[in-house]
Coordinates of C-alpha atoms and ligand atoms in Angstrom, one line a residue:
X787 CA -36.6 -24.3 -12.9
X788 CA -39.2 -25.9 -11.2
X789 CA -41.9 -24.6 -9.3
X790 CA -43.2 -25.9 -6.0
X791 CA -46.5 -26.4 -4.9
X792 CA -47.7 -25.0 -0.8
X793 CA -47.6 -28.5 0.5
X794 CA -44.0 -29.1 -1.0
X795 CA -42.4 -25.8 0.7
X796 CA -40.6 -25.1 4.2
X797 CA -39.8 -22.0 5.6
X798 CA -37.3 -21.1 8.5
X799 CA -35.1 -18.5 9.4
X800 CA -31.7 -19.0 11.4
X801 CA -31.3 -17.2 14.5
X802 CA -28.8 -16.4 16.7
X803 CA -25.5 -14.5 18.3
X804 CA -23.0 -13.3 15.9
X805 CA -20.6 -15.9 15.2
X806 CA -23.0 -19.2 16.1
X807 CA -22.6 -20.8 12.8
X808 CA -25.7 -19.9 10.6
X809 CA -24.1 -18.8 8.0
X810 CA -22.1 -21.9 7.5
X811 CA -25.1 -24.1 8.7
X812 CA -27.1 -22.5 5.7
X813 CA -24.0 -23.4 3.6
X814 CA -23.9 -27.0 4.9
X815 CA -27.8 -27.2 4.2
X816 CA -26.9 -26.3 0.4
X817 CA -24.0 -28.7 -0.2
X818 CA -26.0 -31.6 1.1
X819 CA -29.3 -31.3 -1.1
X820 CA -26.6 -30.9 -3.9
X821 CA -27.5 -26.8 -4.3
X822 CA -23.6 -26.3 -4.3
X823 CA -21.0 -28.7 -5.2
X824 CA -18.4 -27.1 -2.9
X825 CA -19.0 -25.5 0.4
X826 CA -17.3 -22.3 0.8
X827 CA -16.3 -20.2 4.2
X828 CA -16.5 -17.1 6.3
X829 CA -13.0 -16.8 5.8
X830 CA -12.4 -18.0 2.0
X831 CA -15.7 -15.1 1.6
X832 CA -17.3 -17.3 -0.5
X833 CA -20.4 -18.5 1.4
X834 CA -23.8 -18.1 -0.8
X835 CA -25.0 -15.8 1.9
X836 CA -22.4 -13.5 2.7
X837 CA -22.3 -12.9 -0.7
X838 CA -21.7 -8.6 -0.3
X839 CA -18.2 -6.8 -0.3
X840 CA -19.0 -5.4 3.2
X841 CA -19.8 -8.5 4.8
X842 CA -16.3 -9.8 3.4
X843 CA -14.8 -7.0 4.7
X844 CA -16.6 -7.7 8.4
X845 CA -16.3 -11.1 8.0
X846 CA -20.1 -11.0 9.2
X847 CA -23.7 -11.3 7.8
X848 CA -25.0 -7.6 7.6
X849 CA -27.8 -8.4 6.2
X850 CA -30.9 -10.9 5.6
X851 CA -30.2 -13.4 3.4
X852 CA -32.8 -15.9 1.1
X853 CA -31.3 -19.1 0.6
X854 CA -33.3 -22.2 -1.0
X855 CA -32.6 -25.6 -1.6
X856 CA -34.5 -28.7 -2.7
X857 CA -34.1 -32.0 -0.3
X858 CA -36.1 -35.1 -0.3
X859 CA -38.5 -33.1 -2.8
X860 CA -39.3 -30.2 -0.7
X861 CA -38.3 -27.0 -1.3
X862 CA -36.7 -25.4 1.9
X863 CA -36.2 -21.4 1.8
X864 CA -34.0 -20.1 4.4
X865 CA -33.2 -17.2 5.7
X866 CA -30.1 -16.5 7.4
X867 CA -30.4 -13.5 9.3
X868 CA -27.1 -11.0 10.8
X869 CA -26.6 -11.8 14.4
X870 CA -25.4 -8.4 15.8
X871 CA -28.4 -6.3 17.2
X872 CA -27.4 -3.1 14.9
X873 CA -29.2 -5.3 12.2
X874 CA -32.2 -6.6 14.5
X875 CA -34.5 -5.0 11.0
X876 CA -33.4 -8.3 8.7
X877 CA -34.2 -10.3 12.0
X878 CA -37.7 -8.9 12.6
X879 CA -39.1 -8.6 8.9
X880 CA -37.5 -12.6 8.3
X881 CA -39.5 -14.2 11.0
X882 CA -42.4 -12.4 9.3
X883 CA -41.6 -14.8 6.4
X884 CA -40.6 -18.0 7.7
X885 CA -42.8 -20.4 9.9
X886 CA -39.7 -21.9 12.3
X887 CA -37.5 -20.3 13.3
X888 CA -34.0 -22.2 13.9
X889 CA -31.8 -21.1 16.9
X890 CA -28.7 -21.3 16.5
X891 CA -26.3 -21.7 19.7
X892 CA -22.6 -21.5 20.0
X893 CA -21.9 -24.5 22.3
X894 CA -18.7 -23.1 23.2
X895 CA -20.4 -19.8 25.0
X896 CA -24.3 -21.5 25.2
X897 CA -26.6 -18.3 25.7
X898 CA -25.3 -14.9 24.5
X899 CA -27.1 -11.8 24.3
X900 CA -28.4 -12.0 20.9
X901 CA -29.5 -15.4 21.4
X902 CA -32.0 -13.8 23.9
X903 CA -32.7 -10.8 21.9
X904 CA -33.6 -12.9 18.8
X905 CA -35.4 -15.6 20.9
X906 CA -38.0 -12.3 22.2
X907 CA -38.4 -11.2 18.3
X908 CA -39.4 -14.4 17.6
X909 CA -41.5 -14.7 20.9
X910 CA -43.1 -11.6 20.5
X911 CA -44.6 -13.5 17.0
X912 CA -45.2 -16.6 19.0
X913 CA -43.3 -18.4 16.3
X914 CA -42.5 -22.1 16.3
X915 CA -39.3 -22.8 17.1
X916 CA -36.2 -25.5 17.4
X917 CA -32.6 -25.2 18.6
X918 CA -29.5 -26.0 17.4
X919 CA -26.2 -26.7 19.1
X920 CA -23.5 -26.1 17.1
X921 CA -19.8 -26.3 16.9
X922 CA -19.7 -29.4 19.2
X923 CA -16.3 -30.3 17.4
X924 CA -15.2 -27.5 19.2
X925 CA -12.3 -28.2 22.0
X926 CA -14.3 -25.3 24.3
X927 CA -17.9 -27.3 23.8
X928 CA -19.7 -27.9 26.8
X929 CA -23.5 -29.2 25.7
X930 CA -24.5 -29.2 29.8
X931 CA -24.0 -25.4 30.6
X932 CA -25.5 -24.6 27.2
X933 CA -28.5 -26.7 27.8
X934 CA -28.3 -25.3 31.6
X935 CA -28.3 -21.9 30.4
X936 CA -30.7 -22.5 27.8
X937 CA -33.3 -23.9 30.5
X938 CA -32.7 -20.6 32.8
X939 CA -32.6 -17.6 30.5
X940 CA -34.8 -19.2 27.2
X941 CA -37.3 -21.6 28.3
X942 CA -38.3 -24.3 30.5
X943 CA -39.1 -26.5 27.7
X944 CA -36.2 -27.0 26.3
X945 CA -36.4 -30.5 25.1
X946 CA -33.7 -32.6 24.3
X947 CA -34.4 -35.1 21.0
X948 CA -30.6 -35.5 20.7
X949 CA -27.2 -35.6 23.1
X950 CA -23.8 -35.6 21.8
X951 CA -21.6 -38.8 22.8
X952 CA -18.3 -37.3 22.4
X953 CA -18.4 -33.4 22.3
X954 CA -15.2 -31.7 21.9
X955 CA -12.4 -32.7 19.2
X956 CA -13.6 -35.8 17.1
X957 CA -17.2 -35.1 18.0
X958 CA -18.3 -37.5 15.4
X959 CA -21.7 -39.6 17.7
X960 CA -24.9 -38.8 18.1
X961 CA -27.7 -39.9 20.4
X962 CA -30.8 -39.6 19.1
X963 CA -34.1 -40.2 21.6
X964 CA -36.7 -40.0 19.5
X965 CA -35.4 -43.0 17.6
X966 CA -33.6 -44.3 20.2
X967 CA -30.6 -44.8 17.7
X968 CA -27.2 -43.8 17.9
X969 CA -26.1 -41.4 14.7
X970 CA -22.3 -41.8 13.9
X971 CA -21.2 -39.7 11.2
X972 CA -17.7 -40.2 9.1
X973 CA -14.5 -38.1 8.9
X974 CA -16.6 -35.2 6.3
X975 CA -20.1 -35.5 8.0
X976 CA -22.9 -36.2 5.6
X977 CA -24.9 -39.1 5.9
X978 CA -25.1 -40.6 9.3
X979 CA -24.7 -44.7 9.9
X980 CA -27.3 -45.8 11.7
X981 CA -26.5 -47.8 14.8
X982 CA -27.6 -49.3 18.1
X983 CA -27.2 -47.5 21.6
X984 CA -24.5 -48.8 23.4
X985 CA -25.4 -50.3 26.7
X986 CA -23.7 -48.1 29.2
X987 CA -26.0 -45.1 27.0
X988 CA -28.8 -47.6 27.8
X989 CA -30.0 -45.5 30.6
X990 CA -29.7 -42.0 30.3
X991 CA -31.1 -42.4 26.4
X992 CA -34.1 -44.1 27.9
X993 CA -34.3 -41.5 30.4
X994 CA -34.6 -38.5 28.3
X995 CA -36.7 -40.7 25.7
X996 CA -39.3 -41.4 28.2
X997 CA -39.6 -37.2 29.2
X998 CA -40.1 -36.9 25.7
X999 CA -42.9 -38.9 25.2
X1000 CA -44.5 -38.0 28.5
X1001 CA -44.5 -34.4 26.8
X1002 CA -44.8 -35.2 23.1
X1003 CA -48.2 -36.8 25.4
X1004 CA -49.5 -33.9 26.5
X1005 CA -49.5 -31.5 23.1
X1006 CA -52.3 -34.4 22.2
X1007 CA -55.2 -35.5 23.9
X1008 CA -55.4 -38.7 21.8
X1009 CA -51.6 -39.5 22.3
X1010 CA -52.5 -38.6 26.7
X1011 CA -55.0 -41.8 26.4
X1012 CA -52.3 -43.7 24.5
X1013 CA -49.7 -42.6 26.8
X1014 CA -52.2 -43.8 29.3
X1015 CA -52.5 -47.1 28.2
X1016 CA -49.5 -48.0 27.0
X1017 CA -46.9 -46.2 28.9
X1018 CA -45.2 -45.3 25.9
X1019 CA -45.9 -44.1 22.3
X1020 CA -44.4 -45.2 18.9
X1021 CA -41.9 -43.0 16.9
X1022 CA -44.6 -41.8 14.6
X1023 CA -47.0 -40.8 17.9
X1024 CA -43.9 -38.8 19.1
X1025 CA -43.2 -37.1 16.2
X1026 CA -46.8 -35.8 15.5
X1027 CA -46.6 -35.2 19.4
X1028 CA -43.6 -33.3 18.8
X1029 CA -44.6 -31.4 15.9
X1030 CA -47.9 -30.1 17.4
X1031 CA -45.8 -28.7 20.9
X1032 CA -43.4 -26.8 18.0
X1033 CA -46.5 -25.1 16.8
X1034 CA -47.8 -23.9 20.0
X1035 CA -44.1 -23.2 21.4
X1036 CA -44.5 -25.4 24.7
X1037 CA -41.3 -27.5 22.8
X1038 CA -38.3 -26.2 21.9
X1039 CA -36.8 -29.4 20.6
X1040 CA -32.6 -29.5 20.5
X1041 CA -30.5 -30.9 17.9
X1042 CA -26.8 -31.2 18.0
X1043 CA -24.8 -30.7 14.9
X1044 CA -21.0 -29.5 14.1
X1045 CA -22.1 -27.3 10.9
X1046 CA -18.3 -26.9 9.9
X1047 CA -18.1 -30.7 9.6
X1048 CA -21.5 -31.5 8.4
X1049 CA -22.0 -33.6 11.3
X1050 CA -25.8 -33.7 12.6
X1051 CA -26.8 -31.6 9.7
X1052 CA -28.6 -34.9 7.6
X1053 CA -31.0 -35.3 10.9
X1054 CA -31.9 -31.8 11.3
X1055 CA -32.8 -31.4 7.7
X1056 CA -35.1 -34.5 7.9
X1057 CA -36.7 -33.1 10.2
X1058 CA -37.4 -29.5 9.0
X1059 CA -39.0 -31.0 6.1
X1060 CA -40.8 -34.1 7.5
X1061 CA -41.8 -32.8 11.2
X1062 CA -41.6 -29.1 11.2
X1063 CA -45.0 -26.9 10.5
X1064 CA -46.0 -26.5 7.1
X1065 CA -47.7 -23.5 5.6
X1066 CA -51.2 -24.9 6.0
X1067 CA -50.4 -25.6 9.6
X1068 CA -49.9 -22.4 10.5
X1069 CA -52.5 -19.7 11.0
X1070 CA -53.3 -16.9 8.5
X1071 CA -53.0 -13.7 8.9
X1072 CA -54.9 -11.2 9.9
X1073 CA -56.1 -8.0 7.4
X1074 CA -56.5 -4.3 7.8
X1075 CA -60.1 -5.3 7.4
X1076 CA -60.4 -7.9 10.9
X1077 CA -60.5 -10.5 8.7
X1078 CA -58.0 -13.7 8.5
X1079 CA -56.3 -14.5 5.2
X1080 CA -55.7 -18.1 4.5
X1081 CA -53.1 -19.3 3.2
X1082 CA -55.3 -20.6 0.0
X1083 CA -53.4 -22.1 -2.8
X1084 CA -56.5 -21.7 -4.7
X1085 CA -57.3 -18.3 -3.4
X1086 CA -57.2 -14.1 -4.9
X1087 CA -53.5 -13.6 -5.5
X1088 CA -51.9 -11.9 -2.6
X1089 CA -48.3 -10.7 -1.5
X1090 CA -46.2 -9.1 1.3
X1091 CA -42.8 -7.7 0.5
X1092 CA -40.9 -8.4 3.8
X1093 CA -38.0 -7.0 2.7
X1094 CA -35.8 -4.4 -0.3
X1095 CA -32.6 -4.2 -1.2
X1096 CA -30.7 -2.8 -3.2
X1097 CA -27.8 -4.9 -5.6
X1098 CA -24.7 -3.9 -7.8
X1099 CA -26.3 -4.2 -11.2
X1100 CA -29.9 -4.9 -10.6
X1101 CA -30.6 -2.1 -8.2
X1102 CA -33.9 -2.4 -6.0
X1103 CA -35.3 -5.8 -5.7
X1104 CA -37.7 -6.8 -3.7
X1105 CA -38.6 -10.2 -1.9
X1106 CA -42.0 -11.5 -1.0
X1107 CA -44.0 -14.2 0.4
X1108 CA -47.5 -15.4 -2.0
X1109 CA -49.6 -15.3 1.1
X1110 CA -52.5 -16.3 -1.2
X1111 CA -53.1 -17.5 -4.4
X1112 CA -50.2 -18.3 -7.1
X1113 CA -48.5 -15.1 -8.8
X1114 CA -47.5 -15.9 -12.4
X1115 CA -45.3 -13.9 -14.8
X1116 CA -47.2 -10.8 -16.0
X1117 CA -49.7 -10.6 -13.7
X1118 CA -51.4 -7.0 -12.6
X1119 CA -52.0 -6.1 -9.3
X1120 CA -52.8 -3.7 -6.8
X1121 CA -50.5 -2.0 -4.4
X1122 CA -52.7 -1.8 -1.7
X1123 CA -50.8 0.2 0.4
X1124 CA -50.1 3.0 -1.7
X1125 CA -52.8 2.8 -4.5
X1126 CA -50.8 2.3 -7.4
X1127 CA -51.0 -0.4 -9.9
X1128 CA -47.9 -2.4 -10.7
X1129 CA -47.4 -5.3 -13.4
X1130 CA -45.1 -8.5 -12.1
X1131 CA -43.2 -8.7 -15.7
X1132 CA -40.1 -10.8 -14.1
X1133 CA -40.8 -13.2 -11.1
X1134 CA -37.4 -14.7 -9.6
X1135 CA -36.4 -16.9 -6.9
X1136 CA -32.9 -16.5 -4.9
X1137 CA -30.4 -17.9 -3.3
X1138 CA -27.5 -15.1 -2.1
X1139 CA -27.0 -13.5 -5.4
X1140 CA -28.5 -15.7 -7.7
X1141 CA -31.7 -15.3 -8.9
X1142 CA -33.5 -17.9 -11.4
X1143 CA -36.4 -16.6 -13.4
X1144 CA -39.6 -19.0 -12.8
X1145 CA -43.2 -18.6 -14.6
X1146 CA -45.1 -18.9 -11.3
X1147 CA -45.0 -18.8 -7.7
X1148 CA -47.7 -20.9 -5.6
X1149 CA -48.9 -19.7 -2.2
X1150 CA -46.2 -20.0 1.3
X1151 CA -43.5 -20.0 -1.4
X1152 CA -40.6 -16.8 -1.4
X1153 CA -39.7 -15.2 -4.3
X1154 CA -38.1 -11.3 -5.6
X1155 CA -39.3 -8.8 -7.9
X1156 CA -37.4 -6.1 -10.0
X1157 CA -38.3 -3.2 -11.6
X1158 CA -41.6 -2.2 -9.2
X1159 CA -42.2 1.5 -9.5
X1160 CA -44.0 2.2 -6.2
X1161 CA -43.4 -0.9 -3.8
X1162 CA -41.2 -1.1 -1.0
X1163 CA -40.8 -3.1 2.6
X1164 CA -44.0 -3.6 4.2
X1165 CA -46.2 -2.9 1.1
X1166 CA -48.9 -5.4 0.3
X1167 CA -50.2 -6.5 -3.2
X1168 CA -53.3 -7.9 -4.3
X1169 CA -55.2 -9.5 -7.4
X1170 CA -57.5 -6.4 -8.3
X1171 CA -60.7 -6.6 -5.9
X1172 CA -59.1 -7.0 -2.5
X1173 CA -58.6 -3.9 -0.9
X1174 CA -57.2 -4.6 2.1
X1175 CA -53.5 -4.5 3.6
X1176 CA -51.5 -6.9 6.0
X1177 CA -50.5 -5.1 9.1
X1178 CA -47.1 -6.6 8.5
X1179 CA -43.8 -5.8 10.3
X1180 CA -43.7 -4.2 13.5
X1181 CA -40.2 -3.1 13.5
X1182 CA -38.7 -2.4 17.0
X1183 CA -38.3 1.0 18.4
X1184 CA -34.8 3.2 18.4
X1185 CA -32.8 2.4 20.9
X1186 CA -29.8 5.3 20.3
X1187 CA -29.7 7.9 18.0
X1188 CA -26.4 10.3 17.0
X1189 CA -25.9 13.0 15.0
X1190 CA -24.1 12.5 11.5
X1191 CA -22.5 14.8 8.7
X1192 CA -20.6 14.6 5.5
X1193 CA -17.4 15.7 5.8
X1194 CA -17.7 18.1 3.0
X1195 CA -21.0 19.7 2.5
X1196 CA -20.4 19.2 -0.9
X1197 CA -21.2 15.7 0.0
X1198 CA -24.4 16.0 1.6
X1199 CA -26.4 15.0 -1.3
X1200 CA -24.5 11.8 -1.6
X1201 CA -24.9 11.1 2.2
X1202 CA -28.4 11.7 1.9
X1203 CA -28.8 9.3 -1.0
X1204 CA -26.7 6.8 1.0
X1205 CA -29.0 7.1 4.4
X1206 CA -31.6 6.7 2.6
X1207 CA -30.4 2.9 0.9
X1208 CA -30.1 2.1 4.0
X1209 CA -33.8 2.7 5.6
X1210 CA -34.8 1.3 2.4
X1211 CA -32.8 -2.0 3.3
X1212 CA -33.6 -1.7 7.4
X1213 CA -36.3 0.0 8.2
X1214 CA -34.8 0.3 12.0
X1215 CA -32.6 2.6 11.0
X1216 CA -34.6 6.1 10.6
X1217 CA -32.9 9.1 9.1
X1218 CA -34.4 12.4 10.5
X1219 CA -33.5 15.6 9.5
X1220 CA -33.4 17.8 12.7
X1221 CA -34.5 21.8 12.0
X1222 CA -33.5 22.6 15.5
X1223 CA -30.4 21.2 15.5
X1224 CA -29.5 22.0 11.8
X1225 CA -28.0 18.4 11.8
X1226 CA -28.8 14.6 10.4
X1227 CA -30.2 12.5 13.6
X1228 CA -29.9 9.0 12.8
X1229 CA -31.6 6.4 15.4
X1230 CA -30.9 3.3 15.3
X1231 CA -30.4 0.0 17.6
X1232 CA -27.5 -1.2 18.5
Ligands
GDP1641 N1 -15.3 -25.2 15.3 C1 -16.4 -24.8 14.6 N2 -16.5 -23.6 14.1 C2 -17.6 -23.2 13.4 C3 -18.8 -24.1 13.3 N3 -19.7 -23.4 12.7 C4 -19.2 -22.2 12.3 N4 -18.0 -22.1 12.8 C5 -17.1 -20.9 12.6 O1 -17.6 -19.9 13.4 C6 -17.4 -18.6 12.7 C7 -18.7 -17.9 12.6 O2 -19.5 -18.6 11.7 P1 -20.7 -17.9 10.9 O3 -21.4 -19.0 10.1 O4 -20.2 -16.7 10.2 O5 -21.7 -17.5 12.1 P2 -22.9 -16.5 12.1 O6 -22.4 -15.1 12.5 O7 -23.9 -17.1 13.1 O8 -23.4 -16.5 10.7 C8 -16.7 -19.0 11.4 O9 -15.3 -18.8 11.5 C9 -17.0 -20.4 11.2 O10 -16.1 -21.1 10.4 C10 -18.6 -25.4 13.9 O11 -19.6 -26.2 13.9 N5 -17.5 -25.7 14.6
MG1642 MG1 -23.8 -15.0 9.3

């Protein structure tokens, strides 16, 4: 297995309502960079993400997923993340590992309440982000009201960098106005031909391309005086342009795509890896101690677990992102949070249940550990002589709360156990034993 250096790694999570196609777009991202030879479905249950029996059963993602895959020799890790708000934890603790977020947006509804309560998680980190429209095959897709909607209840600067030409059954054309090319994709998606915008697009494509630059201008006061000059900038000027306004969030660039069909997919994955933020672009983080950790490939080892689990056959695992330094096979560290000492014997990296042991792990890069004694969620660990902790996830506060029981008290040792898997794997949910009440409170969100 290879291993990746910082400048060679993307991170993003997937956002979105239940049901607005991440899943499937993180399935689409795998087939393409050859990850998996066939792409599998919600309803086959065979995704690489909704890999557990109770998401087959829901035919939903319950839970955070860590995807990767390798295109055009970068490594990109994703995280698809469950849409419903019950599961906001996965949501929250993700965007703590990922530097774009990816919004996801059923073009057959455009805005739906989880759009807006993931687009405030990710807000609330001021992370970068870009949207997607998806399911423009779809006969009930209507791109205006979405990008209406989207303008009203997200942002004002929504940005469009793409328009679909035929949205709705055959949705197969795309106009792209950064390159001022049209993007025609065959009958299974893939690899777009290239091609020239029709005249009767002529206008509306130069239209939108112009607003671009004009703001892809003002991200950069170099591009402003070039802008200035020339009343227009080259592709490369926008891109940079571009990529700077996704890193202070006054862009939130739309792509249009049809995940099921793989149509779009080819130009949003170019993207990710050759426009969106890179680890080095991003800023560090801060420590218990005021100070800013860098992410230093040449830096003390350091790690956040941003999220546990627990799997059939492995039983707790737990995933991480090197926020400093390079963690190889073996290596002793500090668990700064608690005290204790733990030794990294196995490093892995995933994708849905498959994990692939690697010798080393460089800085920005995701990867899980087995087999910690004392380390859990939110626990930092460090190369001996760094004492300090990250201030990590702040997880949301309950929203509802009910009481719960076993239905035999003979059970209650089991339901115990169980409740407390499942803080362990979302920390929004909080298990309280109530004296008053002689009862189990559970609170929750959704
Ligand atoms: N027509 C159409 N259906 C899609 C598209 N993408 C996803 N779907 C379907 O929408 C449903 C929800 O997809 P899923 O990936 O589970 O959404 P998630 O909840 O956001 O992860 C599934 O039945 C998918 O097959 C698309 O581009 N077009
Ligand atoms: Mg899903």
């Amino acid at each position: 297995m290879k291993t990746y250096q910082t400048d060679q790694i993307k991170n993003i999570v997937l956002l979105g309502n239940s049901g607005s196609g991440k899943t499937i777009l993180g399935e689409t991202m795998l087939f393409n960079s050859g990850s998996i030879e066939r792409r599998g479905t919600i309803e086959g249950k065979n995704t690489v993400s909704d890999y557990r029996p109770i998401e087959h059963e829901n035919g939903n993602s319950i839970f955070s997923t860590v995807l990767f895959t390798e295109y055009l020799n970068k490594k990109i890790n994703i995280i698809d993340t469950p849409g419903l708000d019950d599961f906001s934890g996965g949501v929250v603790s993700s965007l703590y590992a990922a530097d774009l977020a990816v919004m996801v947006i059923n073009v057959q509804n455009g805005v739906e309440v989880g759009t807006e309560i993931h687009f405030r998680h990710a807000g609330s980190v001021q992370k970068p982000m870009i949207m997607v429209i998806n399911g423009l095959d779809h006969e009930k897709a209507n791109f205006e009201k979405s990008i209406e909607m989207m303008k009203e209840r997200l942002s004002s600067d929504i940005m469009l960098v793409q328009y679909p030409l035929n949205e709705g059954v055959g949705f197969n054309t795309v106009i792209d106005v950064i390159r001022m090319k049209m993007l025609r994709y065959g009958k299974d998606g893939g690899k777009a031909e290239i091609l020239d915008i029709p005249a009767d697009e002529a206008a509306r494509a130069a239209e939108l391309h112009y607003a671009l630059v004009e703001r892809a201008a003002e991200s950069d006061e170099a591009l402003m005086e070039q802008f200035f000059a020339n009343d227009t900038l080259t592709e490369e000027e926008i891109k940079k342009g571009l990529a700077k306004g996704i890193i202070s969030r006054s862009i939130f660039p739309v792509f249009c795509i049809s995940a099921k069909n793989n149509t779009g997919i080819d130009s949003l994955m170019d993207f990710i890896v050759n426009e969106a933020p890179s680890i080095s672009d991003m800023p560090g983080l801060k420590n218990s101690k005021g100070q800013i950790v860098k992410a230093d490939p040449a830096g003390a080892a350091s790690l956040y677990i941003f999220k546990s689990s627990i799997e059939e056959h492995i039983g707790e695992i737990n995933y991480f992102r090197v926020l400093s330094g390079k963690i190889s096979e073996n290596l002793d560290v500090i668990n700064t949070s608690n005290g204790t000492r733990e030794r990294l014997a196995q490093l892995y990296v995933c994708s849905g249940k498959n994990r692939t042991k690697v010798p080393v792990i460089h800085t920005g890069d995701i990867g899980a550990l087995v087999k910690l004694k004392n380390t859990r969620m939110g626990h930092t660990l460090n190369a001996p002589g760094n004492d300090w902790t990250y201030e990590g996830v702040i997880f949301p506060e309950p929203k509802y709360r009910t009481a719960i029981k076993a239905l035999s008290e003979s059970d209650d040792e089991k339901l115990g156990e169980a409740l407390g898997k499942i803080h362990l794997e979302d920390p929004t949910i909080i298990v309280e034993y109530s004296k008053e009440l002689k009862q189990i409170l559970v609170h929750g969100q959704g």
